[in-house]
Structure formats: C-alpha cells, structure tokens
XYZ file of C-alpha atoms in Angstrom:
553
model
C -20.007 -57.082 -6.553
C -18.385 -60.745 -5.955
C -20.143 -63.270 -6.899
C -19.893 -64.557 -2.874
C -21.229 -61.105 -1.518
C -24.375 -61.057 -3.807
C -25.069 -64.906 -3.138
C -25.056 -63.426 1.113
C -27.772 -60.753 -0.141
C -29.402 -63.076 -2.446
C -29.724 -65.792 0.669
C -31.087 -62.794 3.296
C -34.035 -62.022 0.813
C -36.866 -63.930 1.456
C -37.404 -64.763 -2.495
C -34.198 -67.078 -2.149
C -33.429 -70.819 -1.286
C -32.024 -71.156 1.920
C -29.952 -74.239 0.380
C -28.816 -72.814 -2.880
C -29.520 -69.051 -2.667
C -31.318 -69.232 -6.288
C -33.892 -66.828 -7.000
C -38.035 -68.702 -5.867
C -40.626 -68.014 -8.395
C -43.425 -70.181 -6.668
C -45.481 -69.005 -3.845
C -45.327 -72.351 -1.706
C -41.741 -72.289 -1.991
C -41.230 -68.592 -1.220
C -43.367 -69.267 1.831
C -41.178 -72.412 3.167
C -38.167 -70.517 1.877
C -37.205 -73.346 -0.342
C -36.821 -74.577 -3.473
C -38.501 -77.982 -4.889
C -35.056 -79.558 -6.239
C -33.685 -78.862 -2.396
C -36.892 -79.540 -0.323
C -36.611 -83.176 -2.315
C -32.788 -83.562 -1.325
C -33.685 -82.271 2.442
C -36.300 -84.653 2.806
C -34.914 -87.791 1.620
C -31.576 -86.628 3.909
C -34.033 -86.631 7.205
C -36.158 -89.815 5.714
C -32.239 -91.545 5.567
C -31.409 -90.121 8.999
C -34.758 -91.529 10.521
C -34.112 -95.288 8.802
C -30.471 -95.727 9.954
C -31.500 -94.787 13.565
C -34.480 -96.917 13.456
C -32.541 -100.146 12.208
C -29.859 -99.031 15.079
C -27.377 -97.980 12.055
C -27.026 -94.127 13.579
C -23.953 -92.677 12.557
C -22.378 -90.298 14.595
C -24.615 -87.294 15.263
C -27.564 -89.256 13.986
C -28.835 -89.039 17.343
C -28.298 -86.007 18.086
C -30.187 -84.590 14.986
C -33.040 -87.205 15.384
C -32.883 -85.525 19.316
C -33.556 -82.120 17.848
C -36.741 -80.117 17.770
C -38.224 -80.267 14.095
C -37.532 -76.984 13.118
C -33.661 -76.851 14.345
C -33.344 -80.797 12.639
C -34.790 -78.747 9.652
C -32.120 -76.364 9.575
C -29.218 -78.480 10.563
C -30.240 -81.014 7.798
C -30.750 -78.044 5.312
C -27.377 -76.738 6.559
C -25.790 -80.306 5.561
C -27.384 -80.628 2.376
C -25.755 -76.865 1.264
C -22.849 -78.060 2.221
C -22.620 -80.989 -0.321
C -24.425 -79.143 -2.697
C -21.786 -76.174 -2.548
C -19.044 -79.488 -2.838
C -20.460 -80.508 -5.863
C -19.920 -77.143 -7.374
C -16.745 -76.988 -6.408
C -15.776 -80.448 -8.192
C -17.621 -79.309 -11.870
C -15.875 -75.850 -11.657
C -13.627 -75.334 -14.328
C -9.815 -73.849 -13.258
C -10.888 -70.796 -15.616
C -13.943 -69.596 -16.984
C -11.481 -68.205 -20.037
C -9.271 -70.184 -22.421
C -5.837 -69.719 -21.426
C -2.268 -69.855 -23.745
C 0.481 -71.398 -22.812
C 3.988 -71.779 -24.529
C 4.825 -75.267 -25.192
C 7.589 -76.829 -27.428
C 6.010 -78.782 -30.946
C 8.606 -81.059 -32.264
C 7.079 -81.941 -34.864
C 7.239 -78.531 -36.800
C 10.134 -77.547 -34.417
C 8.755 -74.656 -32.918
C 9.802 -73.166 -29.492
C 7.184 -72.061 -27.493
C 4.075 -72.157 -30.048
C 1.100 -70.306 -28.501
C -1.511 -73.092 -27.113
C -4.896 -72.578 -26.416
C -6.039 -73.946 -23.358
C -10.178 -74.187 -22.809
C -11.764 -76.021 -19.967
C -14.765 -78.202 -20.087
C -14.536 -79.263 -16.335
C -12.723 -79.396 -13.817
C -10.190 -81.981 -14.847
C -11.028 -82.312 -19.192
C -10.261 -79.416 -21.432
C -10.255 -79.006 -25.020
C -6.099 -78.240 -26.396
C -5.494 -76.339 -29.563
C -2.328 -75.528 -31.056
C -1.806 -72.731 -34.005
C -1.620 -75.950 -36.448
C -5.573 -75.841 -35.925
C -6.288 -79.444 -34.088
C -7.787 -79.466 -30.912
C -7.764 -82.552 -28.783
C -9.392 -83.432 -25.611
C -6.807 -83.688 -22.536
C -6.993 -84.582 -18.903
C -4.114 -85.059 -16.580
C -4.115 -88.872 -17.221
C -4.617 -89.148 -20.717
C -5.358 -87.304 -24.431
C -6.950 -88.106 -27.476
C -4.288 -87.303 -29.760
C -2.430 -89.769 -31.753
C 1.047 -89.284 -30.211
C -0.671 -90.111 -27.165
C -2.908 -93.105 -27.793
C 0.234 -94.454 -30.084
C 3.163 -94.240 -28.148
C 3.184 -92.290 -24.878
C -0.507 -94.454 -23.526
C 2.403 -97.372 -23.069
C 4.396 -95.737 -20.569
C 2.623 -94.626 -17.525
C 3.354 -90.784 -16.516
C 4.439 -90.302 -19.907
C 2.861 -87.004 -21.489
C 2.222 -85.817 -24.765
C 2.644 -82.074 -25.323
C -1.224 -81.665 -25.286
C -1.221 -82.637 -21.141
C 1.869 -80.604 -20.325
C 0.191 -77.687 -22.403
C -2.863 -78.702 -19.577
C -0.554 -78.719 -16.496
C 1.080 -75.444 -17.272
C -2.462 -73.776 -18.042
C -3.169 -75.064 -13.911
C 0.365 -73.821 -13.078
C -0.370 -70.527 -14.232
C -4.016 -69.649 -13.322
C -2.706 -70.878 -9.785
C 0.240 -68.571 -10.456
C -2.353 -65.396 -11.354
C -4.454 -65.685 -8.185
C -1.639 -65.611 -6.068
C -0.309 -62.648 -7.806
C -4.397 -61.268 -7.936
C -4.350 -62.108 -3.871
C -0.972 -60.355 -3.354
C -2.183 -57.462 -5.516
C -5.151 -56.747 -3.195
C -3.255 -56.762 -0.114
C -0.588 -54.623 -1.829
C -3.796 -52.244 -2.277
C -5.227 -52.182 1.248
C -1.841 -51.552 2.669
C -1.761 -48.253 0.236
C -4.897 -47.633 0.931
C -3.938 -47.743 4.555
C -0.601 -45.569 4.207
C -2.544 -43.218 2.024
C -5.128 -41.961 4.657
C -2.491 -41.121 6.866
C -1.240 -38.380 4.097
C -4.459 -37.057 3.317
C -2.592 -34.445 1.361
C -1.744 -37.160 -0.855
C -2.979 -37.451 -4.347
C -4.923 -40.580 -5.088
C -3.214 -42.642 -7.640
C -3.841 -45.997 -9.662
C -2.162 -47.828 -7.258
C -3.766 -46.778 -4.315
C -7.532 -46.925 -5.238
C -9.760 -49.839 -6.595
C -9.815 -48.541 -9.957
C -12.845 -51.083 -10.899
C -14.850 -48.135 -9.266
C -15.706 -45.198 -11.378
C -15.549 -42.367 -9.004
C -12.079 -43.227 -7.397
C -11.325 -43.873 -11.183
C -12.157 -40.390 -11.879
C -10.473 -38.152 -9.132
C -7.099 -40.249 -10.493
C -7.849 -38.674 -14.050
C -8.412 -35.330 -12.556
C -4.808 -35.352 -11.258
C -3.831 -36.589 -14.978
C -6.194 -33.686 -16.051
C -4.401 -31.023 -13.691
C -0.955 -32.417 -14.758
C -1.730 -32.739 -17.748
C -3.614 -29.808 -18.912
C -3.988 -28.312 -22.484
C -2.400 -25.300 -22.761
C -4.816 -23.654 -24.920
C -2.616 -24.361 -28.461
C -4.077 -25.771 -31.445
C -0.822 -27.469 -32.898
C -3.012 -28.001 -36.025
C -3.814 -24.943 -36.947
C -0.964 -22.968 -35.501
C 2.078 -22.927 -37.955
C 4.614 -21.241 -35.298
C 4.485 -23.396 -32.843
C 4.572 -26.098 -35.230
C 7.744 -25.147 -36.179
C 8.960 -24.297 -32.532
C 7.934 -27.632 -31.276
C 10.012 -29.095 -34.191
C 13.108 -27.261 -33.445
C 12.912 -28.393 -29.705
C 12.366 -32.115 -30.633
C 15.448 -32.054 -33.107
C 17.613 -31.748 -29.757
C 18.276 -34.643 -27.891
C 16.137 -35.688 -25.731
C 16.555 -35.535 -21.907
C 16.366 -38.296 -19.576
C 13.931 -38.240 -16.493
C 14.322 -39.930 -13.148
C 10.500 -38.482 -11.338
C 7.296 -37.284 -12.651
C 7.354 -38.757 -16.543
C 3.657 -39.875 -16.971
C 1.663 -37.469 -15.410
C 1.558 -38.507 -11.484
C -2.045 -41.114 -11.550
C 0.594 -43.534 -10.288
C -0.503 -46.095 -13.220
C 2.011 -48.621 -13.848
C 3.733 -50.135 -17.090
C 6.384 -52.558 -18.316
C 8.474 -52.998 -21.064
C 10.097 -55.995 -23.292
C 13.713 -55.302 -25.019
C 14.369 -57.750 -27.848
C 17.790 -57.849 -28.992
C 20.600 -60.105 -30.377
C 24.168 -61.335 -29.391
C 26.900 -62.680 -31.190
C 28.070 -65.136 -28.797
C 26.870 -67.243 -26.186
C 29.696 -66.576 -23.989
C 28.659 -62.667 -24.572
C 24.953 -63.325 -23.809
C 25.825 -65.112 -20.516
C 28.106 -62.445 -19.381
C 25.554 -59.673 -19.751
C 22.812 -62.061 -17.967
C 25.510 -62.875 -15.014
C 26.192 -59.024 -14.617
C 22.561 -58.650 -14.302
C 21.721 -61.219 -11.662
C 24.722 -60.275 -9.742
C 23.121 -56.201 -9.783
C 20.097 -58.067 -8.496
C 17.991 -56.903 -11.808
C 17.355 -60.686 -13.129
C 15.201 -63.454 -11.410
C 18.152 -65.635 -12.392
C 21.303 -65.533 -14.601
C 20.165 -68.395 -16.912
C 17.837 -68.344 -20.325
C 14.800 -68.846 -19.798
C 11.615 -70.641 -21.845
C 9.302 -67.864 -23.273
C 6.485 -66.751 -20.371
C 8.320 -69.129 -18.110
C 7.523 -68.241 -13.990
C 9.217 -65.258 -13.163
C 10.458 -64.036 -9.898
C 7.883 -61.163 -8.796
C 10.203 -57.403 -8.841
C 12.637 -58.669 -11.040
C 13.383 -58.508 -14.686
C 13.824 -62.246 -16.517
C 15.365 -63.178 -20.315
C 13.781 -65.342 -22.103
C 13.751 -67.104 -25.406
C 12.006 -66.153 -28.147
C 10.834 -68.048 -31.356
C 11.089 -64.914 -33.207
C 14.846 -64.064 -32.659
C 17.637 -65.097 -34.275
C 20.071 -68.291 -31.823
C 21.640 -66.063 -29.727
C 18.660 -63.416 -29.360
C 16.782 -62.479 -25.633
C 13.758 -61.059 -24.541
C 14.242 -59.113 -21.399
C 10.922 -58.466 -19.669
C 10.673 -56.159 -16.816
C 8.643 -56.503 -13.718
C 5.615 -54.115 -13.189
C 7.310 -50.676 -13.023
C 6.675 -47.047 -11.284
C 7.151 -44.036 -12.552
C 9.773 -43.264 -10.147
C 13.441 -43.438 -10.209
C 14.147 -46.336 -9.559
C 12.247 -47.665 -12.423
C 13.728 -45.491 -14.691
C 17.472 -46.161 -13.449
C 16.739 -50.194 -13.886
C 15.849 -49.346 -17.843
C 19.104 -47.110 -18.068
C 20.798 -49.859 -16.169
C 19.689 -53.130 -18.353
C 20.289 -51.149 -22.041
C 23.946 -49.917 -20.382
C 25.157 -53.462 -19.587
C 23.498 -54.980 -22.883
C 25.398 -52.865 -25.024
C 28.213 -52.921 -23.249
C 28.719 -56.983 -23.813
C 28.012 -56.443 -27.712
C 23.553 -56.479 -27.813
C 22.588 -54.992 -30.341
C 19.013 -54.911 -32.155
C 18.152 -55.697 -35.609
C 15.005 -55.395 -38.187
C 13.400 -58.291 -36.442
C 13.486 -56.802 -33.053
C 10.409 -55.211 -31.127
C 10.738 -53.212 -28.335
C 6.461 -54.016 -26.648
C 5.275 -51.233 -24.083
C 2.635 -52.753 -21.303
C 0.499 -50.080 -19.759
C -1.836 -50.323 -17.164
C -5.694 -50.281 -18.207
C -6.405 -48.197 -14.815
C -7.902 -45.064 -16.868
C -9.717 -47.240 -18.946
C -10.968 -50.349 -16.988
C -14.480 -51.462 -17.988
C -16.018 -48.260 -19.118
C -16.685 -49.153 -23.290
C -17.255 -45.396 -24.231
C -12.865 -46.094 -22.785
C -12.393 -48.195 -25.033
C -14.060 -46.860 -27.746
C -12.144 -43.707 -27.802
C -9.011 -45.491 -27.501
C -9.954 -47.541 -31.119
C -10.847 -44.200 -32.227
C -7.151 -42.629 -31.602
C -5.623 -46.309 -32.921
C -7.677 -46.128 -36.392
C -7.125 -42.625 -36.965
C -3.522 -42.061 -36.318
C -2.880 -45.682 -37.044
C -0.140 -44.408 -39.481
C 1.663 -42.198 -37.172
C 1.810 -44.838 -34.076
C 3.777 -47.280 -37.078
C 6.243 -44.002 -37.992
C 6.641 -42.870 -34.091
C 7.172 -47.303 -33.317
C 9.953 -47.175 -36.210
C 12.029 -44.341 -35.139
C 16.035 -44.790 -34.491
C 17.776 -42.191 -32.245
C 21.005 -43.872 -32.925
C 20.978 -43.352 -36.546
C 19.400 -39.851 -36.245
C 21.957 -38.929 -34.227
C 24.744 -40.181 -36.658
C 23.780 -39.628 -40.147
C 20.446 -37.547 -39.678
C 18.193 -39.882 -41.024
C 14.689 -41.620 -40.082
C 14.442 -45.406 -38.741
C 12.216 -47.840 -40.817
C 9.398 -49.903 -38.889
C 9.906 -53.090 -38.595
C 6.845 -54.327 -40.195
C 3.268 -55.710 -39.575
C 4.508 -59.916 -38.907
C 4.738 -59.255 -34.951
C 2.603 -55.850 -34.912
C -0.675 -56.722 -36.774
C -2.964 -53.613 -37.997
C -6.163 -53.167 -37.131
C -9.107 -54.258 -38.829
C -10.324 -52.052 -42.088
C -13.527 -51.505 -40.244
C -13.950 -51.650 -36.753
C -17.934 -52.525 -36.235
C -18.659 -50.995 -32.416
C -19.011 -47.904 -31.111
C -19.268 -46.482 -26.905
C -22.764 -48.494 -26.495
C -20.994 -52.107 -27.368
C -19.431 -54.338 -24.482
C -15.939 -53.322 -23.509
C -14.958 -56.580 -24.181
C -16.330 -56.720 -28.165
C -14.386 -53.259 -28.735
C -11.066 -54.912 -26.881
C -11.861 -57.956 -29.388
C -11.905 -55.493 -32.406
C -9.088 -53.682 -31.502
C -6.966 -56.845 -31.771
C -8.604 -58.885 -33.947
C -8.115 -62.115 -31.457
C -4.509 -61.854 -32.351
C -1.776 -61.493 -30.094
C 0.552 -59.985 -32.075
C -1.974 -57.104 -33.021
C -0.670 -53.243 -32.851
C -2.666 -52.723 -29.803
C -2.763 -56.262 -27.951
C -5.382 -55.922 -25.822
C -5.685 -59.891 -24.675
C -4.642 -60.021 -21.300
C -7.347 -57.698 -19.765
C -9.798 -61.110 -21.025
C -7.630 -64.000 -21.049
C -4.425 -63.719 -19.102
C -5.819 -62.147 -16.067
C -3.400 -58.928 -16.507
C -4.731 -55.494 -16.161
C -2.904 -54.042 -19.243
C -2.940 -53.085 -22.790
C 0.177 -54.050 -24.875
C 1.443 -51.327 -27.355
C 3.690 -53.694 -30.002
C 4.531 -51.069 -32.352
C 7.568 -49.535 -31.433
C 11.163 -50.940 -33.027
C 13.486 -52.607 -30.493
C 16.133 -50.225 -29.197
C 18.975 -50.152 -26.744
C 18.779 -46.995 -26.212
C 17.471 -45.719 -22.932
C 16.016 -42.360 -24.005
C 14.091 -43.718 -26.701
C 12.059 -46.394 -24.321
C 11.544 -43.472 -22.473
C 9.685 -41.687 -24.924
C 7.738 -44.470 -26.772
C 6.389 -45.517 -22.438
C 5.383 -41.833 -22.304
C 3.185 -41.528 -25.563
C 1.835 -45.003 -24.903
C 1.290 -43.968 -21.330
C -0.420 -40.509 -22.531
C -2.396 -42.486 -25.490
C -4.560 -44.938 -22.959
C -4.608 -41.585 -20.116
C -6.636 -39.279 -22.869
C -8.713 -42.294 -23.936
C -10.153 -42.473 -20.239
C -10.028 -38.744 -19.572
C -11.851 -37.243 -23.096
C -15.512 -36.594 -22.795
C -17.233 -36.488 -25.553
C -17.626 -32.570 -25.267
C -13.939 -31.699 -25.715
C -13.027 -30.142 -28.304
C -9.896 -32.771 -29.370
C -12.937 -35.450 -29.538
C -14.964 -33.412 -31.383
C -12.183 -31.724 -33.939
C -9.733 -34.495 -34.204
C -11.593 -38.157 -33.417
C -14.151 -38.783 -35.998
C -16.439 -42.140 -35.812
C -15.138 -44.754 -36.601
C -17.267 -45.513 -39.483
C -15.551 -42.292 -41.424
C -13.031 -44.294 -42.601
C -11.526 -41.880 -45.113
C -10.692 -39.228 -42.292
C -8.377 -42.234 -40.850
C -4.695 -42.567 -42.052
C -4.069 -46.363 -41.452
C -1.077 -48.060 -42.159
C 0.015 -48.303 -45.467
C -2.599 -45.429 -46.453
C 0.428 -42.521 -47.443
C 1.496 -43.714 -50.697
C -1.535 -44.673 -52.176
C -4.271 -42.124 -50.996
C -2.537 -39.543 -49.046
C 1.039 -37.430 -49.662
C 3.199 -36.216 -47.639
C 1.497 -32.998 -46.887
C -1.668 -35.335 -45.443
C 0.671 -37.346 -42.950
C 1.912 -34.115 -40.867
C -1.742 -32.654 -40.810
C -2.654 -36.071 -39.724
C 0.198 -36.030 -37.769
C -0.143 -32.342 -36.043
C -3.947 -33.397 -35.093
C -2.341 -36.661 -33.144
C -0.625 -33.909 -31.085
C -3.973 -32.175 -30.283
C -5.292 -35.207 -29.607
C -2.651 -35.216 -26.858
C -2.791 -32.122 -26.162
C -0.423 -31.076 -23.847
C 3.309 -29.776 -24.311
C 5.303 -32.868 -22.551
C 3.724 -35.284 -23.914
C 3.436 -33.740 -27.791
C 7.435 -33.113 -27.198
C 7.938 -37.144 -26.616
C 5.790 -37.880 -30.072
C 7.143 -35.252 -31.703
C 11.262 -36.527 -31.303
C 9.665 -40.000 -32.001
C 8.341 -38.762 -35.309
C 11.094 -36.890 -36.501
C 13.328 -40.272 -36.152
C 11.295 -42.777 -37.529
C-alpha cells in the first residue's frame, strides 16, 4: 500500500496523532488524539498566537483564529502545525532512499564513463564513490575531495567530477519518476481499453503486476501457451535426436506470438565495432533518418534517451570506433521484431561487425517474478544448475555455423561475471538478498539483477549471450531468456521439472557451473545436463530456440 494511503488509515484510527499520524501508546494521548512532541508544538503555536495579538502584533488571520471557538482554534492550529511539520520532512528527505550509479568521465585514470556510486545522506549532501574505492562527501556547492578544495574551490561554479557525478544522480531519479508517472498512466489507459474487450487476455502490460492474483491469471496464459507436452527430453533418446535434427536447420524468423502472449516486455543491447568513423556515422544517420535513433550523434554511455527510440552510445569496453545500440522497451509484436531486423540490416550493411569483446545483453521484464522470493529463488536455482549451458547457448555463432559448421566460443567471464560458488538463501529469504546473491553486487554479473533495487527498472539483465548482428540469433537468445524468468514465476514446487531437474541449491555437485566440464564432468555430463535444461523448459518452442543456440555455441 503507498506509504500516503496507509498514513490516511493510520490518521482515521483513533490510536494515531492527528498532527503526525504516528502510532499513540499512552492513554492520555490516545484520549486527546495527540501525541506529547505535537501537543508541545500546538501549544506553544496558540501561546505565540495569543502574545502577538495581545501586544497588537496580529498577523494576518491572527484574529481570526484568536475569534474562533476553542475547539475549531484547536484544529486550525493543529492543522498549521502538520503542515510545517510535513515541510520539514520534505526538506530532510533524501532524492533516493537507494544509492544510485551514474557514468561520469575520470581523467585521471582516463576512463570513460566509470560506474559512480551515488548515496544520499540528505537532501542536498551525499556520500560519492568511484570504482577506485574513495568516497567523498558532495553537495551541489562544494566537495571534500582534493581536486576540489585545491583547484576548482577558486573558481565559483566550477565542479569537480564528484558534484557532476551528484547532479546527474538528481537528473536521473527526476528522469525515473517521470518515466514511473508515465508508466502508470500508460497502465490505466490499458486497463481502460482492456475492459472494453473482455475477451481479451490479461497481459503484463495491462495489469498491476505488484499484485499476486492479476500476476497469476498472466502466468496461466503463459501456462496455456506454453504447456508441456508430456515429453521427458531427458530420458527420451528419440526425440532427443529429432529435436536435434530440427535445430540443425536454420532457424525461422517471427514477426507475432514469440514469447508466449503474457504481454511482458524486454530490450536488447547490440555491441559491435566499425572501421571508420565516416562508416559509423553513416549507419547512425540512416537510422535517425528511419526514425529508429533518438538522434544521429554518439552518445555518452546511459546518457538521456528519447522514450520509443533506440540510442548509440559509447562504451568503455569497445574498441575507438565501437557502439552500443540500446533499444527502447519492446513488444512482442511486429513491429518490435522488424526494428531488430531493421538496426542489424543497416549495421552490417555500412561494415559493423562484432568481435570477441562484444556482448549482445537481453533485458526482460521481472513481471512473472516481481517480489515473490520463492520467484526468485527458483530462478537462482535454474542459473546455478545450468550455469554451464546459459555460457555455451550465450557463445553460439550462427554465422560461422552456417559457413564452416562449427561452434562459437563465449566471450568470457570480464563483462558476464559467474555466480557465486554457493549461493546462501533459499524461497523463505527476502527477494531482495536472493537478487543480491544472484549478482554478487556486480553489474556485470551473468544474471544482473540491479536495476529491480537500484535503478528503479523493472527488469532482470541476461549478459551472457555473445554480440551478434545477426537478427535470428537475438531472436532466439530474447526467447530462452524470456522463457527462463516465465518458468521461474510459473513452477510450483509440485511440478515435476522442480522436483526432477532443480535440486537445492546447497547440492552443489548436481550443478554444472561454468568452467565445471573439463575438470569434473565430460562431455557425456554436459548434454544430460543439458537435455534436463530443456525439461526445465519444458515446452517444444521454446526447447527448439535453446536447442539451435546450443548446437552453435
């Protein structure tokens, strides 16, 4: 409930201050209905009101409150004293109860964008911490950092990198409850448009997902779309074999219907590399002319981006010439899907290509997981046991599959971190502690599951798959990510793919984690651990999409 709605119900009971709405423990103040700390600041308001109008000092309405009948004075004074009170709140509050990262530019060790930690002790003083490990204390006017008191201190509205790190923190927590405010009245309008269709499935997009019912008729239709069709890929050799044959073939493209109809949405960053500069701007002037780009210029990493549209930014991690094209949030419809075959078609037409240094992130929305932990417990359960196969199915290459018949290598673990050896919670500990083991409080973790807590957006971050320019591929690696965070919200723990094929995650040795193969496993181990995976998915589209992943990387 919001914090605004339960202060209302809080204030109607009669075990409330009238002033403050906190909770009365004493009898006496119960019975006058409030508390001592506010009956003091009431009475020395009316005891002030009483001496200006006696020394003929009234300001204005003065004498009309000192006109009033003692009760209604009472109230009106109790009325003005909630309204400084509430005031005085609102000047301590800090912009964000979270510490928030920003990208700003170190020149010192000339580094682009270097992730820094913004946490706020007030309203206008925060504490600023870089990944070099100081932290410094920063207002708008000042910071206590040595560059600061040093050099910039002598030139007024001069800023050390600390205070812009503070302004863009404001910038973008401003930024997020726009977006959070457009977002809800996105959602009543569906709502709206919805009840006219009653017909009309419920989706993600259409329902508050924070509630758990609404939550769960959307996983129903995932559930009905979705169903298992009854075949143990584990244990059934023939249509192993059969499901291998039809993944060898290339895979087909789809406009409508690819992730299972709950309407949840997703995104998708392409990094990739030019030659030229001339090259890169021509692909990013095509774009902006098609109306797919914000704007045809580079832009700083996490820069503002125009809401709909795709940007390209910089990244620290790319070679001079590289980009990082993010997409807006996407719909599984075909639109979407023309956009991605769009953006790949004019990159490698103007000469992008990807190499080993390139990641290709999947966002997808949290909506079948939300807040529920025993969610996000059975998601770390499918990430730590088939650990190993989301690293293969992350490094496969279509291209080079399709010309010499050979598997893609991963990348490697620099910008997609494994998970921990043991992962200490189970479904009784806070969602947030399992979201907090699953990524270790690193961004760059396999599953990056930071922006539920600290950005403010509703999605979990799948960095394992390779960067590719190749349509068909993205295609694939959204739907397995898509069908990996659906099955985490819509397995009880009475199915039988929990039950077979997700043990605890204290049974370490029935995990295959990255890097496990070669020293305790062969290559017999990794398709059984494999062929599980696809029971653990379950059904035939989405084990088809994992399956032509697997066989190319």
């Amino acid at each position: 409930m919001p914090r605004r709605a339960r202060a209302t119900l809080t204030a109607m009971s009669s075990n409330a201050c009238r002033v403050c709405h906190r909770p009365l423990r004493n009898e006496l103040s119960r019975l006058m209905g409030v508390g001592p700390v506010c009956a003091k600041r009431v009475r020395r308001q009316l005891e002030e009101i009483l001496e200006r109008v006696m020394r003929g000092e009234a300001e204005p309405g003065d004498r009309v409150a000192y006109a009033m009948s003692p009760q209604e004075r009472q109230l009106a004074v109790e009325a003005g004293v909630r309204r400084a009170y509430l005031e005085q709140l609102r000047q301590r509050r800090r912009p964000s109860r979270e510490p928030v990262v920003v990208g700003v530019d170190s020149a010192t060790r000339r580094i682009v964008n270097e992730p820094t930690t913004v946490e706020w002790i007030d309203r206008d003083h925060a504490w600023v911490e870089s990944e070099g490990g100081r932290r410094w204390e920063t207002s708008e006017n000042g910071c206590t950092c040595p560059d600061f008191i040093y050099r910039r201190s002598r030139n007024p509205g001069d800023a050390c990198r600390h205070m812009v790190a503070l302004r863009l923190a404001r910038t973008q927590i401003r930024e997020q409850r726009r977006l959070a405010r457009e977002e809800r009245r996105n959602r009543t309008s569906a709502l709206q448009s919805a009840a006219v269709h009653t017909r009309n499935h419920p989706t993600f997009t259409q329902i508050d997902w924070t509630v758990d019912a609404e939550r769960e008729r959307v996983l129903d239709v995932w559930r009905e779309n979705r169903a298992w069709d009854g075949v143990y890929i584990s244990r059934d050799d023939a249509a192993w074999e059969a499901l291998k044959a039809q993944a060898a073939q290339e895979w087909e493209y789809k406009y409508e219907n690819v992730l299972g109809g709950t309407g949840n949405t997703f995104g998708v960053e392409v990094e990739m590399i030019f030659d030229t500069r001339d090259a890169r701007q021509d692909a990013l002037r095509e774009l902006y002319n098609d109306g797919i780009l914000g704007s045809p210029e580079l832009r700083r990493y996490h820069s503002r981006r125009e809401r709909g549209l795709w940007a390209a930014e910089q990244d620290a991690s790319l070679s001079f010439y590289g980009v990082e094209f993010v997409s807006p949030v996407l719909m599984d419809n075909r639109d979407s899907w023309q956009q991605i075959e769009h953006v790949t078609e004019v990159l490698r037409r103007h000469g992008g290509y990807v190499n080993p240094g390139c990641g290709g992130h999947v966002h997808i929305g949290i909506g079948p997981l939300d807040h529920r932990s025993r969610t996000w417990h059975r998601l770390a359960q499918i990430a730590a046991t088939y650990e190993h196969q989301l690293y293969r199915i992350g490094g496969a290459d279509a291209e080079t599959y399709r010309s010499t018949g050979e598997a893609g290598t991963h990348r490697g673990t620099i910008y997609a971190v494994p998970l921990r050896d043991q992962l200490d919670v189970n479904s009784h500990t806070s969602s947030r502690r399992i979201r907090r083991a699953i990524d270790n409080y690193d961004h760059h973790s396999v599953l990056n599951a930071r922006n539920v807590d600290f950005s403010g957006r509703p999605t979990i971050e799948m960095r394992y798959p390779n960067g590719t320019l190749d349509h068909r591929q993205i295609q694939a690696q959204i739907q397995v990510a898509n069908a990996i965070v659906h099955q985490a919200g819509a397995l009880g723990s009475a199915s039988s793919q929990v039950r077979l094929f997700l043990p605890k995650l204290s049974e370490r040795e029935k995990q295959m984690r990255y890097g496990d193969t070669w020293t305790r496993r062969d290559a017999v181990d990794e398709t059984k651990n494999f062929r599980e995976f696809l029971d653990v998915l379950a059904n035939p589209h989405d084990r088809l999409a994992a399956t032509w992943l697997w066989l190319r990387g």
